[in-house]
mmCIF file of N, CA and C in Angstrom:
data_model
loop_
_atom_site.group_PDB
_atom_site.id
_atom_site.type_symbol
_atom_site.label_atom_id
_atom_site.label_comp_id
_atom_site.label_asym_id
_atom_site.label_seq_id
_atom_site.Cartn_x
_atom_site.Cartn_y
_atom_site.Cartn_z
ATOM 1 N N UNK A 1331 -18.050 3.417 19.585
ATOM 2 C CA UNK A 1331 -16.987 1.877 19.712
ATOM 3 C C UNK A 1331 -16.757 0.962 18.734
ATOM 4 N N UNK A 1332 -15.583 0.722 18.015
ATOM 5 C CA UNK A 1332 -15.290 0.099 17.415
ATOM 6 C C UNK A 1332 -15.591 -1.451 17.481
ATOM 7 N N UNK A 1333 -15.925 -2.158 16.320
ATOM 8 C CA UNK A 1333 -16.794 -3.681 16.090
ATOM 9 C C UNK A 1333 -15.117 -3.637 15.944
ATOM 10 N N UNK A 1334 -15.663 -5.382 16.180
ATOM 11 C CA UNK A 1334 -14.005 -6.628 16.736
ATOM 12 C C UNK A 1334 -13.508 -6.839 15.048
ATOM 13 N N UNK A 1335 -14.792 -6.556 14.183
ATOM 14 C CA UNK A 1335 -13.939 -6.456 12.982
ATOM 15 C C UNK A 1335 -12.816 -5.215 12.644
ATOM 16 N N UNK A 1336 -13.860 -4.069 12.685
ATOM 17 C CA UNK A 1336 -12.164 -2.592 13.091
ATOM 18 C C UNK A 1336 -11.165 -3.142 13.352
ATOM 19 N N UNK A 1337 -11.579 -3.534 14.999
ATOM 20 C CA UNK A 1337 -10.236 -3.255 15.363
ATOM 21 C C UNK A 1337 -9.539 -4.300 14.866
ATOM 22 N N UNK A 1338 -9.720 -5.353 14.317
ATOM 23 C CA UNK A 1338 -8.675 -6.923 13.400
ATOM 24 C C UNK A 1338 -7.935 -5.781 12.490
ATOM 25 N N UNK A 1339 -8.795 -5.081 11.793
ATOM 26 C CA UNK A 1339 -8.590 -4.798 10.609
ATOM 27 C C UNK A 1339 -7.481 -3.795 10.287
ATOM 28 N N UNK A 1340 -8.144 -2.638 11.627
ATOM 29 C CA UNK A 1340 -6.766 -1.761 11.793
ATOM 30 C C UNK A 1340 -5.528 -1.918 12.350
ATOM 31 N N UNK A 1341 -5.916 -3.440 13.084
ATOM 32 C CA UNK A 1341 -4.897 -4.190 13.729
ATOM 33 C C UNK A 1341 -3.795 -4.401 12.873
ATOM 34 N N UNK A 1342 -4.578 -5.087 12.329
ATOM 35 C CA UNK A 1342 -3.728 -6.301 10.813
ATOM 36 C C UNK A 1342 -3.093 -5.697 10.233
ATOM 37 N N UNK A 1343 -3.879 -4.716 9.545
ATOM 38 C CA UNK A 1343 -2.784 -3.624 8.629
ATOM 39 C C UNK A 1343 -2.196 -2.451 8.878
ATOM 40 N N UNK A 1344 -1.501 -2.487 9.793
ATOM 41 C CA UNK A 1344 -0.652 -1.752 10.567
ATOM 42 C C UNK A 1344 -0.094 -2.105 11.066
ATOM 43 N N UNK A 1345 -0.237 -3.608 11.611
ATOM 44 C CA UNK A 1345 0.719 -4.523 11.768
ATOM 45 C C UNK A 1345 2.030 -4.299 10.539
ATOM 46 N N UNK A 1346 1.059 -5.710 9.746
ATOM 47 C CA UNK A 1346 1.273 -5.562 8.624
ATOM 48 C C UNK A 1346 2.710 -5.003 7.681
ATOM 49 N N UNK A 1347 2.248 -3.095 7.511
ATOM 50 C CA UNK A 1347 2.568 -1.988 7.175
ATOM 51 C C UNK A 1347 4.179 -1.671 8.179
ATOM 52 N N UNK A 1348 3.942 -1.766 9.166
ATOM 53 C CA UNK A 1348 5.353 -1.619 10.057
ATOM 54 C C UNK A 1348 6.196 -3.011 9.977
ATOM 55 N N UNK A 1349 5.852 -4.300 10.044
ATOM 56 C CA UNK A 1349 6.764 -5.081 9.889
ATOM 57 C C UNK A 1349 7.833 -5.256 8.882
ATOM 58 N N UNK A 1350 6.330 -4.703 7.629
ATOM 59 C CA UNK A 1350 7.621 -4.479 6.615
ATOM 60 C C UNK A 1350 8.574 -3.369 5.883
ATOM 61 N N UNK A 1351 8.304 -1.999 7.307
ATOM 62 C CA UNK A 1351 8.696 -0.771 7.141
ATOM 63 C C UNK A 1351 10.205 -1.339 7.690
ATOM 64 N N UNK A 1352 9.996 -2.088 8.771
ATOM 65 C CA UNK A 1352 10.783 -2.460 9.968
ATOM 66 C C UNK A 1352 12.103 -3.376 9.350
ATOM 67 N N UNK A 1353 11.748 -4.129 7.815
ATOM 68 C CA UNK A 1353 12.404 -5.162 7.120
ATOM 69 C C UNK A 1353 12.914 -4.666 6.284
ATOM 70 N N UNK A 1354 12.573 -3.353 5.880
ATOM 71 C CA UNK A 1354 12.820 -2.528 4.419
ATOM 72 C C UNK A 1354 14.350 -1.906 5.349
ATOM 73 N N UNK A 1355 13.641 -1.277 6.987
ATOM 74 C CA UNK A 1355 15.562 -0.122 7.316
ATOM 75 C C UNK A 1355 15.964 -1.894 7.428
ATOM 76 N N UNK A 1356 16.029 -2.906 8.085
ATOM 77 C CA UNK A 1356 17.092 -3.464 8.101
ATOM 78 C C UNK A 1356 17.588 -4.257 7.519
ATOM 79 N N UNK A 1357 16.889 -4.311 5.806
ATOM 80 C CA UNK A 1357 17.247 -5.625 4.933
ATOM 81 C C UNK A 1357 18.408 -3.836 4.538
ATOM 82 N N UNK A 1358 18.064 -2.645 4.415
ATOM 83 C CA UNK A 1358 18.608 -1.701 3.584
ATOM 84 C C UNK A 1358 20.064 -0.771 4.493
ATOM 85 N N UNK A 1359 19.696 -1.332 5.657
ATOM 86 C CA UNK A 1359 21.289 -0.721 6.895
ATOM 87 C C UNK A 1359 22.202 -2.307 6.425
ATOM 88 N N UNK A 1360 21.774 -3.519 6.248
ATOM 89 C CA UNK A 1360 22.559 -4.680 6.355
ATOM 90 C C UNK A 1360 22.981 -4.678 3.977
ATOM 91 N N UNK A 1361 22.488 -3.887 3.514
ATOM 92 C CA UNK A 1361 23.025 -4.073 1.889
ATOM 93 C C UNK A 1361 24.276 -2.770 2.104
ATOM 94 N N UNK A 1362 23.563 -1.242 2.723
ATOM 95 C CA UNK A 1362 25.084 -0.707 2.922
ATOM 96 C C UNK A 1362 25.506 -0.734 3.790
ATOM 97 N N UNK A 1363 25.843 -1.695 4.711
ATOM 98 C CA UNK A 1363 26.983 -1.950 5.533
ATOM 99 C C UNK A 1363 27.814 -3.416 4.792
ATOM 100 N N UNK A 1364 27.175 -4.114 4.489
ATOM 101 C CA UNK A 1364 27.878 -4.813 3.211
ATOM 102 C C UNK A 1364 28.573 -4.270 1.879
ATOM 103 N N UNK A 1365 27.678 -3.153 1.669
ATOM 104 C CA UNK A 1365 28.495 -2.613 0.125
ATOM 105 C C UNK A 1365 29.659 -1.981 1.074
ATOM 106 N N UNK A 1366 30.183 -1.043 1.793
ATOM 107 C CA UNK A 1366 30.566 -0.323 2.593
ATOM 108 C C UNK A 1366 31.577 -1.014 3.095
ATOM 109 N N UNK A 1367 31.956 -2.546 3.757
ATOM 110 C CA UNK A 1367 32.809 -3.330 4.805
ATOM 111 C C UNK A 1367 33.316 -4.425 3.811
ATOM 112 N N UNK A 1368 32.140 -5.070 2.989
ATOM 113 C CA UNK A 1368 32.782 -5.954 2.913
ATOM 114 C C UNK A 1368 32.394 -6.283 0.830
ATOM 115 N N UNK A 1369 32.225 -5.202 0.654
ATOM 116 C CA UNK A 1369 32.300 -4.425 -1.278
ATOM 117 C C UNK A 1369 31.216 -5.824 -1.577
ATOM 118 N N UNK A 1370 30.256 -6.023 -1.053
ATOM 119 C CA UNK A 1370 28.658 -7.095 -1.916
ATOM 120 C C UNK A 1370 28.024 -6.323 -1.114
ATOM 121 N N UNK A 1371 26.804 -6.324 -2.279
ATOM 122 C CA UNK A 1371 25.340 -5.380 -1.581
ATOM 123 C C UNK A 1371 23.893 -7.025 -1.140
ATOM 124 N N UNK A 1372 23.365 -7.334 -0.442
ATOM 125 C CA UNK A 1372 22.628 -8.123 -0.428
ATOM 126 C C UNK A 1372 22.102 -8.982 -1.972
ATOM 127 N N UNK A 1373 22.986 -10.332 -1.921
ATOM 128 C CA UNK A 1373 21.616 -10.389 -3.712
ATOM 129 C C UNK A 1373 20.455 -10.183 -3.829
ATOM 130 N N UNK A 1374 19.347 -9.586 -4.623
ATOM 131 C CA UNK A 1374 18.089 -9.542 -4.369
ATOM 132 C C UNK A 1374 17.141 -8.055 -3.626
ATOM 133 N N UNK A 1375 18.014 -7.484 -2.605
ATOM 134 C CA UNK A 1375 17.963 -6.752 -2.192
ATOM 135 C C UNK A 1375 17.081 -5.324 -2.837
ATOM 136 N N UNK A 1376 17.276 -5.366 -3.958
ATOM 137 C CA UNK A 1376 16.077 -4.275 -4.694
ATOM 138 C C UNK A 1376 15.209 -5.265 -4.825
ATOM 139 N N UNK A 1377 14.963 -6.417 -5.366
ATOM 140 C CA UNK A 1377 13.433 -6.614 -5.429
ATOM 141 C C UNK A 1377 12.749 -7.026 -3.728
ATOM 142 N N UNK A 1378 13.488 -7.760 -3.256
ATOM 143 C CA UNK A 1378 12.771 -7.814 -1.649
ATOM 144 C C UNK A 1378 12.471 -5.952 -1.505
ATOM 145 N N UNK A 1379 13.078 -4.976 -1.544
ATOM 146 C CA UNK A 1379 12.677 -3.547 -1.481
ATOM 147 C C UNK A 1379 11.568 -3.239 -2.033
ATOM 148 N N UNK A 1380 11.357 -3.542 -3.357
ATOM 149 C CA UNK A 1380 9.868 -3.541 -3.882
ATOM 150 C C UNK A 1380 8.746 -4.449 -3.614
ATOM 151 N N UNK A 1381 8.917 -4.847 -3.138
ATOM 152 C CA UNK A 1381 7.769 -6.037 -3.061
ATOM 153 C C UNK A 1381 7.749 -5.371 -0.981
ATOM 154 N N UNK A 1382 8.515 -5.413 -0.581
ATOM 155 C CA UNK A 1382 8.121 -4.535 0.680
ATOM 156 C C UNK A 1382 7.196 -3.397 0.900
ATOM 157 N N UNK A 1383 7.844 -2.692 0.038
ATOM 158 C CA UNK A 1383 7.034 -0.941 -0.390
ATOM 159 C C UNK A 1383 5.702 -1.423 -0.860
ATOM 160 N N UNK A 1384 5.424 -2.750 -1.507
ATOM 161 C CA UNK A 1384 4.417 -3.317 -1.856
ATOM 162 C C UNK A 1384 3.352 -3.234 -0.664
ATOM 163 N N UNK A 1385 3.878 -3.875 0.373
ATOM 164 C CA UNK A 1385 3.599 -4.202 1.141
ATOM 165 C C UNK A 1385 2.859 -3.064 2.273
ATOM 166 N N UNK A 1386 3.786 -2.037 2.687
ATOM 167 C CA UNK A 1386 3.768 -1.039 3.178
ATOM 168 C C UNK A 1386 2.882 0.357 3.107
ATOM 169 N N UNK A 1387 3.334 0.113 1.388
ATOM 170 C CA UNK A 1387 2.004 1.155 0.674
ATOM 171 C C UNK A 1387 0.143 0.507 0.992
ATOM 172 N N UNK A 1388 0.803 -0.564 0.375
ATOM 173 C CA UNK A 1388 -0.954 -1.472 -0.139
ATOM 174 C C UNK A 1388 -1.410 -2.094 1.615
ATOM 175 N N UNK A 1389 -0.822 -1.916 2.384
ATOM 176 C CA UNK A 1389 -1.279 -1.888 4.029
ATOM 177 C C UNK A 1389 -1.925 -1.177 4.846
ATOM 178 N N UNK A 1390 -1.123 0.435 4.277
ATOM 179 C CA UNK A 1390 -1.140 1.571 4.844
ATOM 180 C C UNK A 1390 -2.774 1.744 4.308
ATOM 181 N N UNK A 1391 -2.707 2.242 3.376
ATOM 182 C CA UNK A 1391 -3.771 2.893 2.350
ATOM 183 C C UNK A 1391 -4.830 2.190 2.814
ATOM 184 N N UNK A 1392 -5.715 1.257 3.312
ATOM 185 C CA UNK A 1392 -7.237 1.445 3.889
ATOM 186 C C UNK A 1392 -6.734 2.490 5.378
ATOM 187 N N UNK A 1393 -6.062 1.977 6.525
ATOM 188 C CA UNK A 1393 -5.903 3.048 6.831
ATOM 189 C C UNK A 1393 -5.978 4.543 6.684
ATOM 190 N N UNK A 1394 -5.135 5.034 5.639
ATOM 191 C CA UNK A 1394 -5.427 6.056 5.402
ATOM 192 C C UNK A 1394 -7.141 6.833 4.999
ATOM 193 N N UNK A 1395 -7.334 5.948 4.623
ATOM 194 C CA UNK A 1395 -8.739 6.005 4.155
ATOM 195 C C UNK A 1395 -10.169 5.966 5.054
ATOM 196 N N UNK A 1396 -9.993 4.964 6.060
ATOM 197 C CA UNK A 1396 -10.851 5.134 6.811
ATOM 198 C C UNK A 1396 -10.848 6.023 7.843
ATOM 199 N N UNK A 1397 -9.470 6.741 7.666
ATOM 200 C CA UNK A 1397 -8.960 8.069 8.982
ATOM 201 C C UNK A 1397 -9.087 9.076 8.481
ATOM 202 N N UNK A 1398 -9.925 9.215 6.912
ATOM 203 C CA UNK A 1398 -9.954 10.486 6.352
ATOM 204 C C UNK A 1398 -9.183 11.006 5.935
ATOM 205 N N UNK A 1399 -7.199 10.589 5.808
ATOM 206 C CA UNK A 1399 -5.836 11.523 6.326
ATOM 207 C C UNK A 1399 -5.486 11.210 4.760
ATOM 208 N N UNK A 1400 -6.460 11.618 3.865
ATOM 209 C CA UNK A 1400 -6.342 11.829 2.154
ATOM 210 C C UNK A 1400 -5.111 13.324 2.043
ATOM 211 N N UNK A 1401 -4.584 13.016 1.427
ATOM 212 C CA UNK A 1401 -4.161 14.337 1.070
ATOM 213 C C UNK A 1401 -5.200 15.648 0.505
ATOM 214 N N UNK A 1402 -5.742 16.741 0.807
ATOM 215 C CA UNK A 1402 -6.624 17.787 0.351
ATOM 216 C C UNK A 1402 -6.207 19.383 0.674
ATOM 217 N N UNK A 1403 -7.128 19.162 -0.854
ATOM 218 C CA UNK A 1403 -6.981 20.569 -1.313
ATOM 219 C C UNK A 1403 -8.009 21.334 -0.707
ATOM 220 N N UNK A 1404 -7.323 22.381 0.243
ATOM 221 C CA UNK A 1404 -8.673 22.869 0.754
ATOM 222 C C UNK A 1404 -8.015 24.576 0.721
ATOM 223 N N UNK A 1405 -7.906 24.415 -1.109
ATOM 224 C CA UNK A 1405 -7.796 26.204 -0.631
ATOM 225 C C UNK A 1405 -8.982 27.157 -0.702
ATOM 226 N N UNK A 1406 -10.686 26.394 -1.588
ATOM 227 C CA UNK A 1406 -11.756 27.062 -1.829
ATOM 228 C C UNK A 1406 -12.713 26.783 -0.424
ATOM 229 N N UNK A 1407 -12.216 26.111 0.307
ATOM 230 C CA UNK A 1407 -13.003 25.583 1.134
ATOM 231 C C UNK A 1407 -13.912 27.016 2.290
ATOM 232 N N UNK A 1408 -13.222 28.360 2.094
ATOM 233 C CA UNK A 1408 -13.618 29.698 2.884
ATOM 234 C C UNK A 1408 -14.724 29.543 2.130
ATOM 235 N N UNK A 1409 -14.717 29.427 0.740
ATOM 236 C CA UNK A 1409 -15.932 29.699 -0.078
ATOM 237 C C UNK A 1409 -17.403 28.429 -0.212
ATOM 238 N N UNK A 1410 -16.876 27.618 0.514
ATOM 239 C CA UNK A 1410 -17.869 26.603 0.227
ATOM 240 C C UNK A 1410 -18.752 26.529 1.724
ATOM 241 N N UNK A 1411 -19.815 26.592 1.421
ATOM 242 C CA UNK A 1411 -20.894 26.812 2.509
ATOM 243 C C UNK A 1411 -20.988 25.412 3.440
ATOM 244 N N UNK A 1412 -21.121 25.903 4.576
ATOM 245 C CA UNK A 1412 -21.344 24.993 5.374
ATOM 246 C C UNK A 1412 -21.944 23.469 4.886
ATOM 247 N N UNK A 1413 -23.660 24.200 4.490
ATOM 248 C CA UNK A 1413 -24.583 22.669 3.781
ATOM 249 C C UNK A 1413 -23.990 21.648 3.138
ATOM 250 N N UNK A 1414 -22.602 22.398 2.407
ATOM 251 C CA UNK A 1414 -22.351 21.449 1.276
ATOM 252 C C UNK A 1414 -21.288 20.912 1.643
ATOM 253 N N UNK A 1415 -19.763 21.062 2.646
ATOM 254 C CA UNK A 1415 -19.521 20.275 3.552
ATOM 255 C C UNK A 1415 -19.231 19.134 2.994
ATOM 256 N N UNK A 1416 -21.168 18.474 4.119
ATOM 257 C CA UNK A 1416 -21.257 17.119 4.385
ATOM 258 C C UNK A 1416 -21.438 16.773 2.655
ATOM 259 N N UNK A 1417 -21.957 17.135 2.009
ATOM 260 C CA UNK A 1417 -22.158 16.675 0.125
ATOM 261 C C UNK A 1417 -21.041 16.091 0.287
ATOM 262 N N UNK A 1418 -19.977 17.077 -0.152
ATOM 263 C CA UNK A 1418 -18.614 16.692 -0.465
ATOM 264 C C UNK A 1418 -18.176 15.475 0.225
ATOM 265 N N UNK A 1419 -17.831 15.916 1.391
ATOM 266 C CA UNK A 1419 -17.746 14.813 2.232
ATOM 267 C C UNK A 1419 -17.980 13.257 1.624
ATOM 268 N N UNK A 1420 -18.809 13.343 1.746
ATOM 269 C CA UNK A 1420 -20.170 12.224 1.182
ATOM 270 C C UNK A 1420 -19.415 11.749 -0.133
ATOM 271 N N UNK A 1421 -19.389 12.282 -1.334
ATOM 272 C CA UNK A 1421 -19.090 12.952 -2.479
ATOM 273 C C UNK A 1421 -17.326 11.310 -2.642
ATOM 274 N N UNK A 1422 -16.500 12.869 -2.035
ATOM 275 C CA UNK A 1422 -15.395 12.132 -1.507
ATOM 276 C C UNK A 1422 -14.929 10.603 -1.254
ATOM 277 N N UNK A 1423 -15.931 10.278 -0.639
ATOM 278 C CA UNK A 1423 -16.178 8.639 0.128
ATOM 279 C C UNK A 1423 -16.393 8.000 -0.710
ATOM 280 N N UNK A 1424 -17.282 8.419 -2.045
ATOM 281 C CA UNK A 1424 -17.715 7.633 -3.087
ATOM 282 C C UNK A 1424 -17.103 7.540 -3.788
ATOM 283 N N UNK A 1425 -16.221 8.716 -4.231
ATOM 284 C CA UNK A 1425 -15.265 8.785 -5.250
ATOM 285 C C UNK A 1425 -14.040 7.563 -4.757
ATOM 286 N N UNK A 1426 -13.657 7.180 -3.658
ATOM 287 C CA UNK A 1426 -12.302 7.094 -2.758
ATOM 288 C C UNK A 1426 -12.726 5.402 -2.779
ATOM 289 N N UNK A 1427 -14.146 4.724 -3.156
ATOM 290 C CA UNK A 1427 -14.633 3.480 -3.145
ATOM 291 C C UNK A 1427 -15.179 3.467 -4.241
ATOM 292 N N UNK A 1428 -15.134 3.568 -4.912
ATOM 293 C CA UNK A 1428 -14.860 3.290 -6.279
ATOM 294 C C UNK A 1428 -13.934 3.334 -7.293
ATOM 295 N N UNK A 1429 -12.828 4.429 -6.747
ATOM 296 C CA UNK A 1429 -11.410 3.794 -7.245
ATOM 297 C C UNK A 1429 -11.146 3.216 -6.697
ATOM 298 N N UNK A 1430 -10.693 2.472 -5.726
ATOM 299 C CA UNK A 1430 -10.721 1.312 -5.133
ATOM 300 C C UNK A 1430 -11.041 -0.128 -5.551
ATOM 301 N N UNK A 1431 -12.457 0.226 -6.001
ATOM 302 C CA UNK A 1431 -12.606 -1.005 -6.290
ATOM 303 C C UNK A 1431 -12.281 -1.343 -7.958
ATOM 304 N N UNK A 1432 -12.214 -0.061 -8.450
ATOM 305 C CA UNK A 1432 -11.534 -0.555 -10.332
ATOM 306 C C UNK A 1432 -10.087 -0.834 -9.927
ATOM 307 N N UNK A 1433 -9.129 -0.120 -8.458
ATOM 308 C CA UNK A 1433 -7.412 -0.723 -8.479
ATOM 309 C C UNK A 1433 -7.975 -2.361 -8.204
ATOM 310 N N UNK A 1434 -8.323 -2.565 -7.364
ATOM 311 C CA UNK A 1434 -8.359 -3.776 -6.910
ATOM 312 C C UNK A 1434 -8.971 -4.422 -8.342
ATOM 313 N N UNK A 1435 -10.391 -4.608 -8.842
ATOM 314 C CA UNK A 1435 -10.047 -5.185 -9.803
ATOM 315 C C UNK A 1435 -8.904 -4.936 -11.194
ATOM 316 N N UNK A 1436 -8.265 -3.713 -11.263
ATOM 317 C CA UNK A 1436 -7.748 -3.927 -12.191
ATOM 318 C C UNK A 1436 -6.168 -4.945 -11.227
ATOM 319 N N UNK A 1437 -6.229 -4.861 -10.324
ATOM 320 C CA UNK A 1437 -5.169 -5.862 -9.754
ATOM 321 C C UNK A 1437 -5.178 -7.515 -9.847
ATOM 322 N N UNK A 1438 -6.655 -7.013 -9.475
ATOM 323 C CA UNK A 1438 -7.370 -9.066 -9.601
ATOM 324 C C UNK A 1438 -6.980 -9.370 -11.111
ATOM 325 N N UNK A 1439 -6.690 -8.745 -12.415
ATOM 326 C CA UNK A 1439 -6.893 -9.483 -13.407
ATOM 327 C C UNK A 1439 -5.128 -9.080 -13.354
ATOM 328 N N UNK A 1440 -4.476 -8.277 -12.929
ATOM 329 C CA UNK A 1440 -3.254 -8.590 -13.060
ATOM 330 C C UNK A 1440 -2.351 -9.884 -12.534
ATOM 331 N N UNK A 1441 -2.618 -10.189 -11.607
ATOM 332 C CA UNK A 1441 -2.366 -11.536 -10.674
ATOM 333 C C UNK A 1441 -2.807 -12.489 -11.098
ATOM 334 N N UNK A 1442 -3.914 -12.381 -11.824
ATOM 335 C CA UNK A 1442 -4.308 -13.344 -12.429
ATOM 336 C C UNK A 1442 -3.640 -13.711 -13.887
ATOM 337 N N UNK A 1443 -2.704 -12.850 -14.429
ATOM 338 C CA UNK A 1443 -2.378 -13.156 -15.719
ATOM 339 C C UNK A 1443 -0.570 -13.286 -15.313
ATOM 340 N N UNK A 1444 -0.033 -13.112 -13.879
ATOM 341 C CA UNK A 1444 0.769 -12.679 -13.810
ATOM 342 C C UNK A 1444 1.336 -14.478 -13.225
ATOM 343 N N UNK A 1445 -0.111 -14.915 -12.700
ATOM 344 C CA UNK A 1445 -0.033 -16.815 -12.420
ATOM 345 C C UNK A 1445 -0.184 -17.335 -13.434
ATOM 346 N N UNK A 1446 -0.828 -17.114 -14.469
ATOM 347 C CA UNK A 1446 -1.385 -17.634 -15.758
ATOM 348 C C UNK A 1446 0.455 -17.853 -16.794
ATOM 349 N N UNK A 1447 1.640 -16.748 -16.532
ATOM 350 C CA UNK A 1447 1.985 -16.786 -16.700
ATOM 351 C C UNK A 1447 3.166 -17.139 -16.086
ATOM 352 N N UNK A 1448 2.898 -17.816 -15.088
ATOM 353 C CA UNK A 1448 4.287 -17.679 -14.219
ATOM 354 C C UNK A 1448 5.220 -16.914 -13.794
ATOM 355 N N UNK A 1449 5.288 -15.280 -14.063
ATOM 356 C CA UNK A 1449 5.810 -14.524 -13.671
ATOM 357 C C UNK A 1449 6.370 -14.017 -12.418
ATOM 358 N N UNK A 1450 7.419 -14.306 -12.332
ATOM 359 C CA UNK A 1450 9.350 -14.251 -11.250
ATOM 360 C C UNK A 1450 9.523 -13.329 -11.327
ATOM 361 N N UNK A 1451 10.731 -12.373 -9.980
ATOM 362 C CA UNK A 1451 10.959 -11.272 -10.347
ATOM 363 C C UNK A 1451 12.564 -12.359 -10.993
ATOM 364 N N UNK A 1452 12.847 -10.470 -11.242
ATOM 365 C CA UNK A 1452 14.981 -11.622 -12.158
ATOM 366 C C UNK A 1452 14.941 -11.973 -11.219
ATOM 367 N N UNK A 1453 15.641 -11.750 -10.374
ATOM 368 C CA UNK A 1453 17.040 -12.024 -9.365
ATOM 369 C C UNK A 1453 16.527 -13.020 -8.317
ATOM 370 N N UNK A 1454 15.801 -12.875 -7.468
ATOM 371 C CA UNK A 1454 15.924 -13.897 -6.637
ATOM 372 C C UNK A 1454 14.504 -15.595 -6.879
ATOM 373 N N UNK A 1455 14.083 -14.985 -7.800
ATOM 374 C CA UNK A 1455 12.746 -15.776 -8.727
ATOM 375 C C UNK A 1455 11.838 -15.831 -8.036
ATOM 376 N N UNK A 1456 10.819 -14.839 -7.145
ATOM 377 C CA UNK A 1456 9.425 -14.923 -6.447
ATOM 378 C C UNK A 1456 8.474 -15.035 -7.131
ATOM 379 N N UNK A 1457 7.567 -15.571 -7.086
ATOM 380 C CA UNK A 1457 6.734 -15.386 -8.344
ATOM 381 C C UNK A 1457 6.066 -13.810 -7.470
ATOM 382 N N UNK A 1458 5.165 -13.451 -8.182
ATOM 383 C CA UNK A 1458 5.057 -11.985 -8.173
ATOM 384 C C UNK A 1458 3.400 -11.927 -8.565
ATOM 385 N N UNK A 1459 2.812 -12.687 -8.462
ATOM 386 C CA UNK A 1459 0.794 -13.108 -8.091
ATOM 387 C C UNK A 1459 0.602 -13.037 -7.192
ATOM 388 N N UNK A 1460 1.485 -13.360 -5.855
ATOM 389 C CA UNK A 1460 0.542 -12.918 -4.727
ATOM 390 C C UNK A 1460 1.443 -11.821 -4.213
ATOM 391 N N UNK A 1461 2.095 -11.115 -4.788
ATOM 392 C CA UNK A 1461 2.262 -9.899 -4.498
ATOM 393 C C UNK A 1461 1.336 -9.127 -5.047
ATOM 394 N N UNK A 1462 0.618 -9.089 -6.246
ATOM 395 C CA UNK A 1462 -0.102 -8.399 -6.488
ATOM 396 C C UNK A 1462 -1.592 -9.005 -6.173
ATOM 397 N N UNK A 1463 -1.627 -9.954 -5.850
ATOM 398 C CA UNK A 1463 -3.070 -10.341 -5.881
ATOM 399 C C UNK A 1463 -3.404 -9.691 -3.904
ATOM 400 N N UNK A 1464 -1.947 -9.444 -2.972
ATOM 401 C CA UNK A 1464 -1.804 -8.559 -2.035
ATOM 402 C C UNK A 1464 -2.013 -7.047 -2.340
ATOM 403 N N UNK A 1465 -1.971 -6.962 -2.801
ATOM 404 C CA UNK A 1465 -1.836 -5.269 -3.646
ATOM 405 C C UNK A 1465 -3.571 -4.772 -3.900
#
């Protein structure tokens, strides 16, 4: 049985990624339609798509890890003894947790630097630090 926190995290991460993907779909539709029929694209459409892709990727990444749906290289699985597979799974989870912690540390440093320098996107002047903190 899932705890309340597990359900809340799965629901919020999935919803956030789904809404961002839905927004990308409509933004792309509006951009292509505008280019085709109005000879104008959506101002800042590329920047918005990039930010929304960050939300999709980093919103779905915890769900992929939680469900153990990583990309797997299983060519040697036929030669690995059954007793080693449990140890291997624990080792993989430990390595993934370490990599997530390392990436989180780097992104917090980057977000702090973005905030300190006041970095913004080129066209829409959106601040980059909240996006990096989300990552």
